GROMACS .gro file of C-alpha atoms in nm:
model
  494
    1MET     CA    1   2.354  -0.101   4.318
    2VAL     CA    2   2.509  -0.317   4.588
    3GLY     CA    3   2.746  -0.577   4.443
    4ILE     CA    4   2.805  -0.390   4.117
    5LYS     CA    5   3.168  -0.291   4.066
    6THR     CA    6   3.101  -0.060   3.775
    7ALA     CA    7   2.796   0.058   3.581
    8SER     CA    8   2.757   0.131   3.210
    9LEU     CA    9   2.482   0.328   3.038
   10GLY     CA   10   2.356   0.192   2.706
   11ILE     CA   11   2.129   0.402   2.484
   12ASP     CA   12   1.934   0.308   2.171
   13ILE     CA   13   1.791   0.602   1.978
   14GLY     CA   14   1.531   0.423   1.770
   15THR     CA   15   1.276   0.528   1.512
   16THR     CA   16   0.976   0.549   1.746
   17SER     CA   17   1.134   0.563   2.092
   18THR     CA   18   1.455   0.585   2.290
   19LYS     CA   19   1.553   0.296   2.515
   20LEU     CA   20   1.811   0.301   2.793
   21VAL     CA   21   1.971   0.033   3.007
   22VAL     CA   22   2.201   0.043   3.306
   23ALA     CA   23   2.429  -0.259   3.303
   24GLY     CA   24   2.639  -0.377   3.593
   25ILE     CA   25   2.941  -0.605   3.612
   26ASN     CA   26   2.965  -0.873   3.882
   27ASN     CA   27   3.269  -1.089   3.939
   28LEU     CA   28   3.146  -1.445   3.876
   29ASN     CA   29   3.310  -1.562   4.200
   30GLN     CA   30   3.129  -1.297   4.402
   31CYS     CA   31   2.794  -1.269   4.220
   32ASP     CA   32   2.526  -1.225   4.487
   33GLY     CA   33   2.221  -1.179   4.265
   34SER     CA   34   2.180  -0.821   4.382
   35SER     CA   35   2.044  -0.688   4.054
   36ASN     CA   36   1.723  -0.482   4.073
   37ASN     CA   37   1.589  -0.715   3.804
   38ALA     CA   38   1.573  -1.079   3.914
   39ASP     CA   39   1.530  -1.189   3.553
   40ALA     CA   40   1.814  -0.970   3.429
   41GLN     CA   41   1.968  -1.062   3.096
   42ARG     CA   42   2.326  -1.170   3.160
   43VAL     CA   43   2.624  -1.223   2.935
   44GLY     CA   44   2.914  -1.409   3.090
   45THR     CA   45   3.278  -1.349   3.004
   46ALA     CA   46   3.583  -1.528   3.131
   47GLN     CA   47   3.592  -1.319   3.450
   48ASN     CA   48   3.269  -1.126   3.479
   49SER     CA   49   2.894  -1.132   3.428
   50ILE     CA   50   2.749  -0.827   3.252
   51PHE     CA   51   2.381  -0.783   3.327
   52ILE     CA   52   2.095  -0.540   3.280
   53ASP     CA   53   2.009  -0.383   3.615
   54PHE     CA   54   1.759  -0.119   3.497
   55ASN     CA   55   1.586  -0.021   3.177
   56ALA     CA   56   1.360   0.258   3.056
   57GLU     CA   57   1.182   0.352   2.735
   58GLN     CA   58   1.025   0.677   2.620
   59LYS     CA   59   0.825   0.707   2.299
   60TYR     CA   60   0.857   1.020   2.088
   61GLN     CA   61   0.587   1.273   2.046
   62GLN     CA   62   0.422   1.244   1.706
   63PRO     CA   63   0.703   1.335   1.461
   64LYS     CA   64   0.650   1.681   1.322
   65ASN     CA   65   0.814   1.895   1.057
   66SER     CA   66   0.943   2.244   1.130
   67GLU     CA   67   0.851   2.544   0.921
   68ASP     CA   68   1.207   2.546   0.792
   69SER     CA   69   1.184   2.192   0.665
   70PHE     CA   70   1.389   2.054   0.380
   71THR     CA   71   1.116   2.084   0.120
   72SER     CA   72   0.755   2.187   0.096
   73GLU     CA   73   0.692   1.955  -0.196
   74ASN     CA   74   0.609   1.586  -0.220
   75LEU     CA   75   0.521   1.559   0.148
   76ASP     CA   76   0.409   1.199   0.098
   77THR     CA   77   0.765   1.098   0.013
   78ARG     CA   78   0.925   1.277   0.308
   79SER     CA   79   1.006   1.120   0.643
   80GLU     CA   80   1.147   1.365   0.895
   81GLN     CA   81   1.158   1.376   1.273
   82CYS     CA   82   1.189   1.671   1.505
   83PRO     CA   83   1.518   1.631   1.696
   84GLN     CA   84   1.378   1.807   2.003
   85SER     CA   85   1.127   1.525   2.057
   86ILE     CA   86   1.417   1.276   2.051
   87ILE     CA   87   1.626   1.481   2.295
   88SER     CA   88   1.326   1.513   2.529
   89ALA     CA   89   1.273   1.136   2.522
   90LEU     CA   90   1.641   1.073   2.594
   91ALA     CA   91   1.638   1.322   2.883
   92SER     CA   92   1.332   1.148   3.027
   93CYS     CA   93   1.505   0.807   3.019
   94ILE     CA   94   1.818   0.946   3.187
   95GLU     CA   95   1.608   1.116   3.453
   96LYS     CA   96   1.432   0.785   3.529
   97ALA     CA   97   1.767   0.608   3.560
   98MET     CA   98   1.909   0.869   3.795
   99ALA     CA   99   1.594   0.865   4.009
  100ASN     CA  100   1.598   0.484   4.028
  101TYR     CA  101   1.937   0.493   4.198
  102SER     CA  102   1.877   0.811   4.401
  103ASN     CA  103   2.155   0.973   4.198
  104GLN     CA  104   2.409   0.710   4.317
  105LEU     CA  105   2.455   0.622   3.950
  106LYS     CA  106   2.665   0.937   3.914
  107ASP     CA  107   2.933   0.781   4.137
  108SER     CA  108   2.946   0.436   3.974
  109LEU     CA  109   2.894   0.524   3.606
  110GLN     CA  110   3.204   0.429   3.408
  111LYS     CA  111   3.103   0.472   3.043
  112ILE     CA  112   2.824   0.560   2.801
  113SER     CA  113   2.757   0.359   2.486
  114ILE     CA  114   2.511   0.467   2.218
  115CYS     CA  115   2.353   0.316   1.909
  116GLY     CA  116   2.059   0.426   1.699
  117GLN     CA  117   1.860   0.421   1.380
  118MET     CA  118   2.095   0.403   1.085
  119HIS     CA  119   2.108   0.564   0.737
  120GLY     CA  120   1.943   0.893   0.832
  121VAL     CA  121   2.106   1.237   0.848
  122ILE     CA  122   2.076   1.543   1.069
  123LEU     CA  123   2.263   1.870   1.011
  124TRP     CA  124   2.366   2.136   1.261
  125CYS     CA  125   2.577   2.450   1.305
  126LYS     CA  126   2.868   2.531   1.533
  127GLY     CA  127   2.762   2.638   1.880
  128THR     CA  128   2.460   2.405   1.895
  129LYS     CA  129   2.407   2.281   2.251
  130ILE     CA  130   2.156   2.106   2.474
  131LEU     CA  131   2.067   2.341   2.761
  132ARG     CA  132   1.855   2.296   3.073
  133THR     CA  133   1.530   2.493   3.083
  134VAL     CA  134   1.381   2.671   3.384
  135ASP     CA  135   1.124   2.393   3.425
  136GLY     CA  136   1.394   2.124   3.446
  137GLY     CA  137   1.373   2.000   3.087
  138TYR     CA  138   1.635   2.011   2.813
  139GLU     CA  139   1.619   2.206   2.487
  140LEU     CA  140   1.828   2.229   2.175
  141HIS     CA  141   1.979   2.575   2.120
  142GLY     CA  142   2.129   2.654   1.782
  143THR     CA  143   2.054   2.590   1.417
  144VAL     CA  144   1.956   2.225   1.369
  145SER     CA  145   1.774   2.058   1.082
  146ASN     CA  146   1.507   1.795   1.113
  147LEU     CA  147   1.629   1.437   1.094
  148ILE     CA  148   1.579   1.283   0.749
  149THR     CA  149   1.510   0.923   0.850
  150TRP     CA  150   1.591   0.596   0.678
  151GLN     CA  151   1.226   0.578   0.564
  152ASP     CA  152   1.255   0.894   0.355
  153GLN     CA  153   1.172   0.850  -0.015
  154ARG     CA  154   1.244   1.193  -0.165
  155CYS     CA  155   1.538   1.050  -0.363
  156SER     CA  156   1.347   0.906  -0.660
  157ALA     CA  157   1.472   0.621  -0.877
  158ASN     CA  158   1.561   0.876  -1.148
  159PHE     CA  159   1.761   1.085  -0.902
  160LEU     CA  160   1.946   0.783  -0.766
  161SER     CA  161   2.031   0.664  -1.117
  162SER     CA  162   2.194   1.003  -1.184
  163LEU     CA  163   2.439   0.960  -0.895
  164PRO     CA  164   2.791   0.817  -0.936
  165ALA     CA  165   2.851   0.456  -0.839
  166SER     CA  166   2.889   0.384  -0.470
  167ALA     CA  167   3.127   0.116  -0.340
  168GLY     CA  168   2.843  -0.006  -0.121
  169PRO     CA  169   2.465   0.015  -0.136
  170ILE     CA  170   2.304   0.354  -0.194
  171SER     CA  171   1.932   0.420  -0.168
  172ALA     CA  172   1.667   0.670  -0.068
  173GLY     CA  173   1.702   0.752   0.300
  174TYR     CA  174   2.081   0.703   0.298
  175GLY     CA  175   2.270   1.001   0.440
  176CYS     CA  176   2.492   1.070   0.139
  177ALA     CA  177   2.199   1.041  -0.103
  178SER     CA  178   1.991   1.283   0.106
  179ILE     CA  179   2.275   1.536   0.123
  180LEU     CA  180   2.325   1.512  -0.254
  181TRP     CA  181   1.950   1.572  -0.295
  182LEU     CA  182   1.979   1.884  -0.078
  183GLN     CA  183   2.283   2.001  -0.274
  184LYS     CA  184   2.077   1.984  -0.592
  185ASN     CA  185   1.742   2.110  -0.461
  186ARG     CA  186   1.819   2.326  -0.154
  187PRO     CA  187   2.184   2.436  -0.187
  188GLU     CA  188   2.134   2.759   0.008
  189TYR     CA  189   1.972   2.573   0.295
  190LEU     CA  190   2.246   2.309   0.303
  191SER     CA  191   2.529   2.561   0.292
  192GLN     CA  192   2.446   2.707   0.634
  193PHE     CA  193   2.540   2.388   0.820
  194ASP     CA  194   2.881   2.292   0.957
  195PHE     CA  195   2.820   1.932   1.065
  196ALA     CA  196   2.628   1.620   0.961
  197GLY     CA  197   2.578   1.277   1.113
  198THR     CA  198   2.326   1.017   1.216
  199ILE     CA  199   2.100   1.108   1.507
  200SER     CA  200   2.319   0.902   1.743
  201ASP     CA  201   2.634   1.078   1.617
  202PHE     CA  202   2.458   1.406   1.692
  203VAL     CA  203   2.382   1.298   2.050
  204VAL     CA  204   2.744   1.190   2.106
  205SER     CA  205   2.862   1.528   1.975
  206MET     CA  206   2.626   1.714   2.207
  207MET     CA  207   2.722   1.507   2.512
  208CYS     CA  208   3.094   1.571   2.461
  209ASP     CA  209   3.085   1.911   2.285
  210LEU     CA  210   3.308   1.763   2.015
  211PRO     CA  211   3.486   1.998   1.771
  212GLU     CA  212   3.419   1.753   1.486
  213VAL     CA  213   3.172   1.473   1.417
  214VAL     CA  214   3.308   1.124   1.474
  215MET     CA  215   3.131   0.830   1.308
  216SER     CA  216   3.181   0.454   1.331
  217HIS     CA  217   3.238   0.239   1.024
  218GLN     CA  218   2.899   0.080   1.094
  219ASN     CA  219   2.710   0.407   1.054
  220ALA     CA  220   2.931   0.518   0.765
  221ALA     CA  221   2.839   0.207   0.567
  222SER     CA  222   2.473   0.292   0.621
  223TRP     CA  223   2.524   0.632   0.454
  224GLY     CA  224   2.663   0.501   0.125
  225TYR     CA  225   2.984   0.598  -0.056
  226PHE     CA  226   3.183   0.411   0.207
  227ASP     CA  227   3.443   0.154   0.098
  228ILE     CA  228   3.420  -0.134   0.346
  229SER     CA  229   3.752  -0.283   0.229
  230SER     CA  230   3.953   0.032   0.309
  231CYS     CA  231   3.715   0.170   0.575
  232SER     CA  232   3.714   0.511   0.408
  233TRP     CA  233   3.483   0.756   0.232
  234GLN     CA  234   3.484   0.772  -0.148
  235THR     CA  235   3.587   1.134  -0.123
  236ASP     CA  236   3.697   1.179  -0.485
  237VAL     CA  237   3.371   1.036  -0.618
  238LEU     CA  238   3.164   1.257  -0.388
  239GLU     CA  239   3.361   1.571  -0.474
  240GLU     CA  240   3.301   1.515  -0.846
  241ALA     CA  241   2.929   1.484  -0.771
  242GLY     CA  242   2.929   1.821  -0.594
  243PHE     CA  243   2.897   1.677  -0.244
  244PRO     CA  244   3.021   1.918   0.029
  245THR     CA  245   3.285   1.679   0.165
  246SER     CA  246   3.355   1.908   0.463
  247LEU     CA  247   3.036   1.756   0.608
  248LEU     CA  248   3.177   1.402   0.605
  249PRO     CA  249   3.246   1.285   0.963
  250LYS     CA  250   3.580   1.155   1.084
  251LEU     CA  251   3.579   0.773   1.082
  252VAL     CA  252   3.687   0.544   1.366
  253SER     CA  253   3.638   0.178   1.456
  254VAL     CA  254   3.343   0.077   1.670
  255GLY     CA  255   3.442   0.059   2.038
  256THR     CA  256   3.649   0.379   2.021
  257GLU     CA  257   3.619   0.633   2.302
  258VAL     CA  258   3.559   0.970   2.132
  259GLY     CA  259   3.510   1.209   2.420
  260ARG     CA  260   3.382   1.272   2.772
  261THR     CA  261   3.064   1.430   2.899
  262VAL     CA  262   3.078   1.802   2.974
  263GLY     CA  263   2.851   2.062   3.129
  264SER     CA  264   2.622   1.811   3.306
  265VAL     CA  265   2.444   1.771   2.972
  266LEU     CA  266   2.109   1.588   3.001
  267GLY     CA  267   2.171   1.548   3.375
  268LEU     CA  268   2.472   1.323   3.326
  269PRO     CA  269   2.782   1.356   3.545
  270ASP     CA  270   3.084   1.523   3.387
  271ASP     CA  271   3.395   1.346   3.258
  272ILE     CA  272   3.228   1.011   3.174
  273PRO     CA  273   3.383   0.837   2.869
  274VAL     CA  274   3.149   0.826   2.567
  275TYR     CA  275   3.205   0.582   2.281
  276VAL     CA  276   3.143   0.632   1.910
  277ALA     CA  277   2.784   0.554   1.814
  278ALA     CA  278   2.723   0.208   1.668
  279GLY     CA  279   2.449   0.077   1.441
  280ASP     CA  280   2.134  -0.045   1.615
  281SER     CA  281   2.109  -0.352   1.393
  282GLN     CA  282   2.459  -0.474   1.475
  283CYS     CA  283   2.404  -0.406   1.846
  284SER     CA  284   2.077  -0.603   1.848
  285VAL     CA  285   2.255  -0.897   1.687
  286LEU     CA  286   2.552  -0.886   1.925
  287SER     CA  287   2.331  -0.891   2.235
  288THR     CA  288   2.196  -1.235   2.143
  289GLN     CA  289   2.546  -1.388   2.165
  290PHE     CA  290   2.467  -1.590   1.850
  291ASP     CA  291   2.713  -1.825   1.684
  292SER     CA  292   2.803  -1.920   1.328
  293HIS     CA  293   2.519  -2.173   1.309
  294GLN     CA  294   2.253  -1.919   1.404
  295ALA     CA  295   2.089  -1.629   1.224
  296VAL     CA  296   1.925  -1.338   1.407
  297LEU     CA  297   1.591  -1.203   1.286
  298ASN     CA  298   1.534  -0.857   1.433
  299ILE     CA  299   1.198  -0.688   1.379
  300GLY     CA  300   1.144  -0.340   1.517
  301THR     CA  301   1.021  -0.065   1.289
  302SER     CA  302   1.195  -0.244   1.001
  303CYS     CA  303   1.331  -0.597   0.967
  304GLN     CA  304   1.679  -0.748   0.935
  305LEU     CA  305   1.804  -1.106   0.911
  306SER     CA  306   2.173  -1.128   1.004
  307PHE     CA  307   2.434  -1.401   1.019
  308LEU     CA  308   2.808  -1.453   1.000
  309PRO     CA  309   2.950  -1.540   0.658
  310SER     CA  310   3.040  -1.904   0.616
  311SER     CA  311   3.376  -1.822   0.457
  312LYS     CA  312   3.594  -1.527   0.355
  313SER     CA  313   3.493  -1.589  -0.005
  314PHE     CA  314   3.131  -1.496   0.069
  315MET     CA  315   2.985  -1.313  -0.229
  316GLU     CA  316   2.715  -1.054  -0.187
  317SER     CA  317   2.387  -1.113  -0.369
  318THR     CA  318   2.121  -0.860  -0.460
  319HIS     CA  319   1.963  -0.885  -0.115
  320ILE     CA  320   2.244  -1.009   0.109
  321GLN     CA  321   2.488  -0.734   0.200
  322SER     CA  322   2.812  -0.730   0.396
  323TRP     CA  323   2.803  -0.480   0.685
  324PRO     CA  324   3.085  -0.380   0.926
  325TYR     CA  325   3.049  -0.562   1.257
  326LYS     CA  326   3.315  -0.601   1.530
  327ALA     CA  327   3.685  -0.541   1.460
  328THR     CA  328   3.746  -0.687   1.115
  329LYS     CA  329   3.444  -0.916   1.123
  330PRO     CA  330   3.175  -0.858   0.858
  331LEU     CA  331   2.809  -0.936   0.911
  332CYS     CA  332   2.580  -1.066   0.638
  333VAL     CA  333   2.252  -0.872   0.650
  334VAL     CA  334   1.924  -0.901   0.463
  335ALA     CA  335   1.742  -0.575   0.534
  336SER     CA  336   1.374  -0.511   0.467
  337MET     CA  337   1.211  -0.170   0.484
  338ASN     CA  338   0.891  -0.332   0.605
  339GLY     CA  339   0.850  -0.460   0.960
  340GLY     CA  340   0.671  -0.318   1.260
  341ASN     CA  341   0.590  -0.009   1.052
  342ALA     CA  342   0.352  -0.223   0.842
  343LEU     CA  343   0.177  -0.352   1.155
  344ALA     CA  344   0.152   0.007   1.285
  345SER     CA  345  -0.006   0.119   0.957
  346PHE     CA  346  -0.257  -0.166   0.984
  347THR     CA  347  -0.344  -0.055   1.337
  348ARG     CA  348  -0.390   0.308   1.229
  349MET     CA  349  -0.612   0.190   0.941
  350LEU     CA  350  -0.836   0.001   1.183
  351LYS     CA  351  -0.860   0.304   1.410
  352SER     CA  352  -0.951   0.527   1.115
  353TRP     CA  353  -1.221   0.286   0.998
  354LEU     CA  354  -1.370   0.270   1.346
  355GLN     CA  355  -1.373   0.650   1.369
  356GLU     CA  356  -1.568   0.660   1.042
  357LEU     CA  357  -1.825   0.445   1.222
  358ASP     CA  358  -1.824   0.682   1.523
  359VAL     CA  359  -1.639   0.430   1.741
  360GLU     CA  360  -1.346   0.566   1.940
  361VAL     CA  361  -1.077   0.311   2.024
  362SER     CA  362  -0.718   0.394   2.108
  363GLU     CA  363  -0.429   0.247   1.911
  364ASP     CA  364  -0.299   0.087   2.232
  365THR     CA  365  -0.629  -0.096   2.274
  366ILE     CA  366  -0.617  -0.219   1.914
  367TRP     CA  367  -0.259  -0.342   1.963
  368SER     CA  368  -0.365  -0.525   2.277
  369LYS     CA  369  -0.660  -0.693   2.104
  370LEU     CA  370  -0.449  -0.799   1.808
  371SER     CA  371  -0.177  -0.948   2.028
  372SER     CA  372  -0.429  -1.150   2.230
  373MET     CA  373  -0.612  -1.304   1.935
  374THR     CA  374  -0.611  -1.683   1.929
  375VAL     CA  375  -0.348  -1.828   1.700
  376LEU     CA  376  -0.518  -2.004   1.412
  377GLU     CA  377  -0.427  -2.347   1.288
  378SER     CA  378  -0.145  -2.352   1.034
  379ALA     CA  379  -0.300  -2.176   0.740
  380ASP     CA  380  -0.377  -2.346   0.412
  381THR     CA  381  -0.212  -2.120   0.159
  382ASN     CA  382  -0.478  -2.191  -0.102
  383ASN     CA  383  -0.754  -2.074   0.131
  384SER     CA  384  -0.584  -1.781   0.304
  385VAL     CA  385  -0.565  -1.415   0.222
  386ILE     CA  386  -0.222  -1.340   0.071
  387ILE     CA  387  -0.075  -1.009   0.182
  388ASN     CA  388   0.223  -0.844   0.018
  389PRO     CA  389   0.329  -0.588   0.284
  390HIS     CA  390   0.543  -0.358   0.065
  391LEU     CA  391   0.422  -0.027   0.208
  392LEU     CA  392   0.779   0.089   0.147
  393LYS     CA  393   0.967  -0.023  -0.164
  394GLU     CA  394   1.250  -0.259  -0.079
  395ARG     CA  395   1.591  -0.111  -0.150
  396ALA     CA  396   1.748  -0.407  -0.327
  397THR     CA  397   1.483  -0.466  -0.589
  398SER     CA  398   1.412  -0.349  -0.941
  399THR     CA  399   1.041  -0.422  -0.924
  400PRO     CA  400   0.802  -0.129  -0.987
  401GLU     CA  401   0.683   0.067  -0.685
  402THR     CA  402   0.339  -0.092  -0.675
  403GLY     CA  403   0.284  -0.072  -0.298
  404ALA     CA  404   0.123  -0.334  -0.078
  405SER     CA  405  -0.144  -0.571  -0.204
  406VAL     CA  406  -0.402  -0.821  -0.079
  407THR     CA  407  -0.506  -1.114  -0.299
  408ASN     CA  408  -0.699  -1.440  -0.272
  409ILE     CA  409  -0.983  -1.269  -0.084
  410LEU     CA  410  -1.265  -1.516  -0.018
  411SER     CA  411  -1.586  -1.485   0.178
  412HIS     CA  412  -1.462  -1.710   0.459
  413ASN     CA  413  -1.103  -1.583   0.506
  414ILE     CA  414  -1.145  -1.214   0.588
  415SER     CA  415  -1.199  -1.224   0.964
  416LEU     CA  416  -0.978  -0.981   1.155
  417PRO     CA  417  -0.763  -1.257   1.312
  418SER     CA  418  -0.711  -1.417   0.971
  419VAL     CA  419  -0.614  -1.093   0.799
  420TYR     CA  420  -0.387  -0.977   1.080
  421GLN     CA  421  -0.208  -1.310   1.106
  422GLN     CA  422  -0.158  -1.328   0.731
  423LEU     CA  423  -0.005  -0.980   0.746
  424CYS     CA  424   0.248  -1.122   0.993
  425VAL     CA  425   0.309  -1.420   0.763
  426GLY     CA  426   0.347  -1.181   0.468
  427LEU     CA  427   0.621  -0.988   0.646
  428ILE     CA  428   0.816  -1.308   0.713
  429ARG     CA  429   0.750  -1.440   0.362
  430ASN     CA  430   0.896  -1.114   0.230
  431ILE     CA  431   1.225  -1.166   0.414
  432HIS     CA  432   1.221  -1.534   0.313
  433GLU     CA  433   1.203  -1.435  -0.054
  434MET     CA  434   1.521  -1.233   0.000
  435CYS     CA  435   1.693  -1.509   0.198
  436PRO     CA  436   1.530  -1.853   0.169
  437ALA     CA  437   1.566  -2.126   0.429
  438ALA     CA  438   1.758  -2.333   0.175
  439TYR     CA  439   2.026  -2.063   0.152
  440LEU     CA  440   2.068  -2.055   0.530
  441LEU     CA  441   2.091  -2.434   0.547
  442ASP     CA  442   2.352  -2.434   0.270
  443ASN     CA  443   2.555  -2.196   0.486
  444SER     CA  444   2.536  -2.430   0.789
  445ILE     CA  445   2.274  -2.219   0.969
  446SER     CA  446   2.022  -2.433   1.154
  447GLU     CA  447   1.852  -2.190   1.392
  448ILE     CA  448   1.690  -1.845   1.380
  449ILE     CA  449   1.693  -1.632   1.697
  450CYS     CA  450   1.406  -1.383   1.691
  451THR     CA  451   1.455  -1.050   1.864
  452GLY     CA  452   1.302  -0.703   1.868
  453SER     CA  453   0.995  -0.531   2.005
  454VAL     CA  454   0.753  -0.692   1.758
  455PHE     CA  455   0.824  -1.043   1.888
  456ILE     CA  456   0.768  -0.932   2.247
  457ARG     CA  457   0.443  -0.744   2.181
  458GLN     CA  458   0.294  -0.955   1.902
  459PRO     CA  459   0.332  -1.326   1.990
  460PHE     CA  460   0.188  -1.453   1.662
  461MET     CA  461   0.492  -1.321   1.475
  462LEU     CA  462   0.697  -1.609   1.618
  463SER     CA  463   0.442  -1.856   1.479
  464ALA     CA  464   0.473  -1.685   1.142
  465VAL     CA  465   0.850  -1.742   1.143
  466GLU     CA  466   0.796  -2.107   1.233
  467GLN     CA  467   0.548  -2.144   0.944
  468VAL     CA  468   0.772  -1.986   0.682
  469TYR     CA  469   1.113  -2.111   0.801
  470LYS     CA  470   0.976  -2.454   0.894
  471ASN     CA  471   1.302  -2.642   0.828
  472LEU     CA  472   1.494  -2.441   1.088
  473LYS     CA  473   1.477  -2.429   1.465
  474VAL     CA  474   1.319  -2.100   1.584
  475SER     CA  475   1.375  -1.941   1.926
  476VAL     CA  476   1.307  -1.598   2.071
  477SER     CA  477   1.512  -1.356   2.279
  478LYS     CA  478   1.341  -1.269   2.607
  479THR     CA  479   1.411  -0.896   2.607
  480GLU     CA  480   1.319  -0.610   2.373
  481ILE     CA  481   1.604  -0.382   2.480
  482ASN     CA  482   1.873  -0.574   2.292
  483ALA     CA  483   2.020  -0.282   2.096
  484ALA     CA  484   2.084  -0.066   2.405
  485PHE     CA  485   2.246  -0.361   2.582
  486GLY     CA  486   2.436  -0.454   2.267
  487SER     CA  487   2.583  -0.103   2.247
  488ILE     CA  488   2.755  -0.172   2.580
  489LEU     CA  489   2.882  -0.509   2.460
  490MET     CA  490   3.023  -0.337   2.150
  491THR     CA  491   3.265  -0.149   2.373
  492GLU     CA  492   3.381  -0.458   2.563
  493GLU     CA  493   3.713  -0.615   2.468
  494GLU     CA  494   3.680  -0.956   2.305
   0.00000   0.00000   0.00000
């Protein structure tokens, strides 16, 4: 870490993995290129260059449900993750970072910034801690629920229609909706818990042993029943609906220090400032350093198209929402439930079919083959398979829950490359239907910056964006760890 004045730790607790970066700060007048990573992503400020010096990623074990899960019914509609698998992945990333610097990171680490998957909710009781095990790992001790993720669908359309009006969007998988579902269907189970938050709020609480949960406006907006104009919960509305408002976290602005590490939790040094958890979508966008003439298309497990509003009079449409960003800045976001999760389902389908034919191929091998397939000539829509990738119903739509579909199947257009590439096109066409190129051009946006793991691992996806948004310039970010890096930038003064 020679040449680095200070180091920051950025963490992204995603849907399928946890990513971590160590970022250093060099004075621009003394920058000696001493980063471990010669191709490090750098963001220059007036005085300093902030750059990624190290990164790590750890995928979760296959998500599993505990015996004391939220419900034993309608398993197909439930999406839960075991928090222990997430904590283990985070501990692994931190261990790799410490080993990379021979524990010198403990002396230079100045702050910890965290972001993560939004909308979801995890509940826990007082006294819950992360403790070191005899074999050197880390385990949760205390009463903790599974994480209900943003993909959860237990809140049916009928249930959602019975809820009071929310100042912002409310949908299945949103924290407040899930808690209201528990209040109606599992009140005894819900009543045992003292705290609630997103998974990243939970991690911040564990790191600092906080007496109360602290949540950023970004994560609060993703829960529903949050008034973006006053930056406050709709407490009265929730109380009338029977919501246990004692579970609502304290709200602060993004970039707020909320505590300091204690007890060498997860192998971290003590007394390091930890900042309130931010939203992974906003952090991914910020890391690109985009401007008002650019939109950012981020595809990880899901998909979001984000851009700055063209004026203060921007009006939300059915699909385009206003999300909290930095300070008082809003961010216009078009969010799709369907992204890399649709490609992963396609890969699992292929593996299952091959197993039926007594052929064993790993999912990693299938991913590798798909990503290396030759890009076909620009497809003729009339002669191509048309794939509607709605494995998950989009939130901002009133269309029936019909699921995904494949049409225009012809004898000559069903090769694996053709089908896979049209799945990619279908995902981009889906976001285009929510936010057409014409709308972006009318708002003075001339370029789309593509970011996220899907663009790094599946090169054809960039071609799909170029096909669908053909009137706009399309570029790609060169790193897939944007959210973790962006969480650090969220804590930097503008």
